[in-house]
Amino acid sequence: MKTGKITKFKVCLVVQGHRMNLKEGVDFEDSFAPVPHTTVGRIIMSVAAADNLHLHSLDMAQAFIQADRLPEGVNCRCFVTPPQGCEEYEEGVVYKCCRPLYGIPSSARALHVTLDKWFKERGFKTVGFEESVWCLPGGRQYRSLIIVSAHIDDLLIACGDLSVMLAFKNDFLQHFDGTDENDVEQYLGC
C-alpha cells in the first residue's frame, strides 16, 4: 500500500481461542512459540551493516495453515463452529480442527516446529538461547553465511552473497507459500 490505494483484500479465519478451556500451566509447552528478543533484529542489522551483508525479508502467507498438523497434545482436540453466514452454517454443528488456525493456542508452536525442522534438515543451527534464530555457515548447501530470524511468520534474512540469498529464498518459497519482500525497508521488531 505504498501508493495509498488498496492493492488486495485479505480474509482470515480466526478461531475464538479466548473461549477455549485451557488449564493454567498445563498447556504451556504445547502452545509456547519462541520469538526473537527485541534486540535480535538490531543485532542482525548491525552485523549486516558491519560485514556488508544483504538484508532481506520474507512474509509467510497464511502461515499457520502451512504448519504441520497439530501435535497430539492438550490443544489438538479443538472444535469450532462455522462462522455465521457460511454456506455450511447449521445451528449446533461443530468441526474438528486438524490444521493449525489463527486463534488456536498451539498454532504458533506448530508453525515454529515446522520451520525448525525445515531449517535443521538443511544444516542450520539455532543461535545460542534464541530458538527462533538460525545460522548456516558458508560451504554447505549454500556457499555463504546465512542468518535467519523468524518472528512467527515474518523472516529477516542476512547473507553475504546475493546469489546465495536468492537461492535460499527460492528454496524457502518452493516449500512455503509467502511473499518475497526483498530489501528490508521497515522492521518493526526494533
CSV table of C-alpha atoms in Angstrom, one decimal:
chain,number,residue,atom,x,y,z
A,1,MET,CA,0.0,0.0,0.0
A,2,LYS,CA,2.8,2.4,-0.9
A,3,THR,CA,0.7,4.2,-3.4
A,4,GLY,CA,-2.1,4.8,-0.9
A,5,LYS,CA,-4.5,2.6,-2.9
A,6,ILE,CA,-5.9,-0.7,-1.7
A,7,THR,CA,-4.0,-3.4,-3.6
A,8,LYS,CA,-5.8,-6.5,-2.3
A,9,PHE,CA,-8.3,-7.6,0.3
A,10,LYS,CA,-7.4,-10.4,2.8
A,11,VAL,CA,-9.7,-12.7,4.7
A,12,CYS,CA,-8.5,-14.7,7.7
A,13,LEU,CA,-10.5,-17.4,9.5
A,14,VAL,CA,-9.8,-16.9,13.2
A,15,VAL,CA,-10.7,-19.4,15.9
A,16,GLN,CA,-12.1,-17.9,19.1
A,17,GLY,CA,-9.2,-19.2,21.2
A,18,HIS,CA,-10.1,-17.0,24.1
A,19,ARG,CA,-13.2,-19.2,24.6
A,20,MET,CA,-11.2,-22.4,24.9
A,21,ASN,CA,-11.0,-24.3,28.1
A,22,LEU,CA,-7.3,-24.2,28.9
A,23,LYS,CA,-5.8,-25.3,32.2
A,24,GLU,CA,-3.2,-22.9,33.6
A,25,GLY,CA,0.3,-24.3,33.4
A,26,VAL,CA,-0.7,-27.5,31.6
A,27,ASP,CA,-0.7,-26.2,28.0
A,28,PHE,CA,2.4,-24.0,28.1
A,29,GLU,CA,4.8,-26.4,26.2
A,30,ASP,CA,2.1,-27.2,23.6
A,31,SER,CA,1.3,-23.5,23.0
A,32,PHE,CA,4.6,-21.6,23.6
A,33,ALA,CA,6.2,-20.4,20.4
A,34,PRO,CA,9.6,-18.7,20.8
A,35,VAL,CA,10.1,-15.3,19.1
A,36,PRO,CA,13.3,-13.4,19.0
A,37,HIS,CA,14.1,-10.8,21.7
A,38,THR,CA,13.6,-7.2,20.6
A,39,THR,CA,17.4,-6.6,20.3
A,40,VAL,CA,17.9,-9.6,17.9
A,41,GLY,CA,16.7,-7.6,14.9
A,42,ARG,CA,19.0,-4.7,15.8
A,43,ILE,CA,22.0,-7.1,16.3
A,44,ILE,CA,21.3,-8.8,12.9
A,45,MET,CA,21.1,-5.4,11.2
A,46,SER,CA,24.3,-4.3,12.9
A,47,VAL,CA,26.1,-7.4,11.8
A,48,ALA,CA,24.8,-6.9,8.3
A,49,ALA,CA,26.0,-3.3,8.2
A,50,ALA,CA,29.4,-4.1,9.7
A,51,ASP,CA,30.1,-7.2,7.4
A,52,ASN,CA,28.3,-5.7,4.3
A,53,LEU,CA,25.6,-8.4,4.3
A,54,HIS,CA,22.5,-8.2,2.2
A,55,LEU,CA,19.4,-7.9,4.4
A,56,HIS,CA,16.0,-9.2,3.0
A,57,SER,CA,12.7,-10.3,4.5
A,58,LEU,CA,10.0,-12.8,3.7
A,59,ASP,CA,6.4,-12.8,4.8
A,60,MET,CA,4.7,-16.2,5.0
A,61,ALA,CA,1.1,-16.2,3.6
A,62,GLN,CA,-1.5,-17.9,5.9
A,63,ALA,CA,1.4,-19.2,7.9
A,64,PHE,CA,-0.4,-21.3,10.4
A,65,ILE,CA,-2.2,-23.3,7.8
A,66,GLN,CA,1.2,-24.2,6.3
A,67,ALA,CA,2.4,-25.7,9.5
A,68,ASP,CA,2.4,-29.4,10.1
A,69,ARG,CA,-0.7,-30.9,11.7
A,70,LEU,CA,-1.3,-30.1,15.3
A,71,PRO,CA,0.7,-32.3,17.7
A,72,GLU,CA,-1.1,-34.9,19.7
A,73,GLY,CA,-1.3,-32.9,22.8
A,74,VAL,CA,-3.6,-31.0,25.1
A,75,ASN,CA,-4.8,-28.5,22.4
A,76,CYS,CA,-5.1,-30.8,19.5
A,77,ARG,CA,-8.7,-31.6,20.3
A,78,CYS,CA,-10.1,-28.3,19.0
A,79,PHE,CA,-13.6,-28.0,17.7
A,80,VAL,CA,-15.0,-24.9,16.0
A,81,THR,CA,-18.4,-23.7,14.9
A,82,PRO,CA,-18.5,-22.3,11.3
A,83,PRO,CA,-18.9,-18.6,11.2
A,84,GLN,CA,-22.4,-17.2,10.7
A,85,GLY,CA,-23.1,-16.5,7.0
A,86,CYS,CA,-21.1,-19.5,5.9
A,87,GLU,CA,-22.9,-21.7,3.4
A,88,GLU,CA,-22.5,-24.7,5.6
A,89,TYR,CA,-23.6,-22.9,8.8
A,90,GLU,CA,-26.0,-25.0,10.8
A,91,GLU,CA,-27.0,-24.4,14.4
A,92,GLY,CA,-25.2,-26.8,16.8
A,93,VAL,CA,-22.8,-28.2,14.2
A,94,VAL,CA,-19.1,-28.2,15.1
A,95,TYR,CA,-16.0,-29.1,13.1
A,96,LYS,CA,-12.8,-30.7,14.4
A,97,CYS,CA,-9.7,-28.7,13.5
A,98,CYS,CA,-7.0,-30.8,12.0
A,99,ARG,CA,-4.8,-27.9,10.9
A,100,PRO,CA,-3.4,-25.0,12.9
A,101,LEU,CA,-5.6,-21.9,12.6
A,102,TYR,CA,-5.3,-18.4,13.9
A,103,GLY,CA,-6.7,-18.3,17.4
A,104,ILE,CA,-5.8,-21.9,18.4
A,105,PRO,CA,-3.1,-21.5,21.2
A,106,SER,CA,-0.9,-24.3,19.8
A,107,SER,CA,-0.8,-23.0,16.2
A,108,ALA,CA,2.2,-20.7,16.6
A,109,ARG,CA,4.1,-23.6,18.2
A,110,ALA,CA,3.1,-25.9,15.3
A,111,LEU,CA,4.5,-23.3,12.9
A,112,HIS,CA,7.7,-22.9,14.8
A,113,VAL,CA,8.3,-26.7,15.0
A,114,THR,CA,7.7,-26.9,11.2
A,115,LEU,CA,10.1,-24.1,10.5
A,116,ASP,CA,12.7,-25.5,12.9
A,117,LYS,CA,12.5,-28.9,11.2
A,118,TRP,CA,12.9,-27.4,7.7
A,119,PHE,CA,15.9,-25.3,8.7
A,120,LYS,CA,17.7,-28.2,10.6
A,121,GLU,CA,17.1,-30.5,7.6
A,122,ARG,CA,19.2,-28.0,5.6
A,123,GLY,CA,22.0,-27.9,8.2
A,124,PHE,CA,21.0,-24.7,10.0
A,125,LYS,CA,21.6,-24.5,13.8
A,126,THR,CA,19.8,-22.3,16.3
A,127,VAL,CA,21.8,-19.5,17.7
A,128,GLY,CA,22.5,-19.8,21.5
A,129,PHE,CA,19.3,-19.4,23.5
A,130,GLU,CA,17.4,-17.9,20.6
A,131,GLU,CA,15.3,-20.7,19.3
A,132,SER,CA,13.8,-18.6,16.5
A,133,VAL,CA,17.2,-17.5,15.0
A,134,TRP,CA,19.0,-20.0,12.7
A,135,CYS,CA,22.5,-19.7,11.2
A,136,LEU,CA,24.2,-21.6,8.5
A,137,PRO,CA,27.9,-21.1,7.9
A,138,GLY,CA,29.0,-21.0,4.3
A,139,GLY,CA,30.3,-24.0,2.5
A,140,ARG,CA,27.4,-26.4,2.9
A,141,GLN,CA,24.3,-26.3,0.7
A,142,TYR,CA,24.8,-22.6,0.3
A,143,ARG,CA,28.3,-21.1,-0.1
A,144,SER,CA,27.8,-18.1,2.1
A,145,LEU,CA,26.8,-17.4,5.7
A,146,ILE,CA,23.0,-17.1,6.2
A,147,ILE,CA,21.3,-15.8,9.3
A,148,VAL,CA,17.5,-16.1,9.6
A,149,SER,CA,15.3,-14.7,12.3
A,150,ALA,CA,11.6,-15.7,12.4
A,151,HIS,CA,9.0,-13.7,14.3
A,152,ILE,CA,6.1,-16.1,13.8
A,153,ASP,CA,5.5,-15.6,10.1
A,154,ASP,CA,7.9,-12.8,9.3
A,155,LEU,CA,11.5,-13.7,8.4
A,156,LEU,CA,14.6,-11.4,8.5
A,157,ILE,CA,17.5,-12.8,6.4
A,158,ALA,CA,21.1,-11.7,6.3
A,159,CYS,CA,23.5,-13.1,3.7
A,160,GLY,CA,26.9,-12.1,2.3
A,161,ASP,CA,26.3,-13.2,-1.3
A,162,LEU,CA,23.2,-12.0,-3.2
A,163,SER,CA,23.0,-15.1,-5.4
A,164,VAL,CA,23.1,-17.3,-2.4
A,165,MET,CA,20.4,-15.2,-0.8
A,166,LEU,CA,18.2,-15.6,-3.9
A,167,ALA,CA,18.8,-19.3,-4.0
A,168,PHE,CA,17.9,-19.7,-0.3
A,169,LYS,CA,14.7,-17.6,-0.7
A,170,ASN,CA,13.7,-19.6,-3.8
A,171,ASP,CA,14.3,-22.8,-1.8
A,172,PHE,CA,12.2,-21.5,1.1
A,173,LEU,CA,9.4,-20.2,-1.2
A,174,GLN,CA,9.2,-23.6,-3.0
A,175,HIS,CA,8.3,-25.2,0.3
A,176,PHE,CA,6.3,-22.5,1.9
A,177,ASP,CA,3.8,-20.0,0.4
A,178,GLY,CA,4.9,-16.4,1.0
A,179,THR,CA,5.9,-13.1,-0.3
A,180,ASP,CA,9.5,-12.0,-1.0
A,181,GLU,CA,9.7,-8.6,0.5
A,182,ASN,CA,13.3,-8.1,-0.9
A,183,ASP,CA,15.4,-5.4,0.8
A,184,VAL,CA,14.3,-4.5,4.3
A,185,GLU,CA,12.8,-1.1,4.2
A,186,GLN,CA,11.0,-1.3,7.6
A,187,TYR,CA,11.5,-3.6,10.6
A,188,LEU,CA,9.0,-3.3,13.5
A,189,GLY,CA,11.0,-5.6,15.8
A,190,CYS,CA,13.4,-2.9,16.9
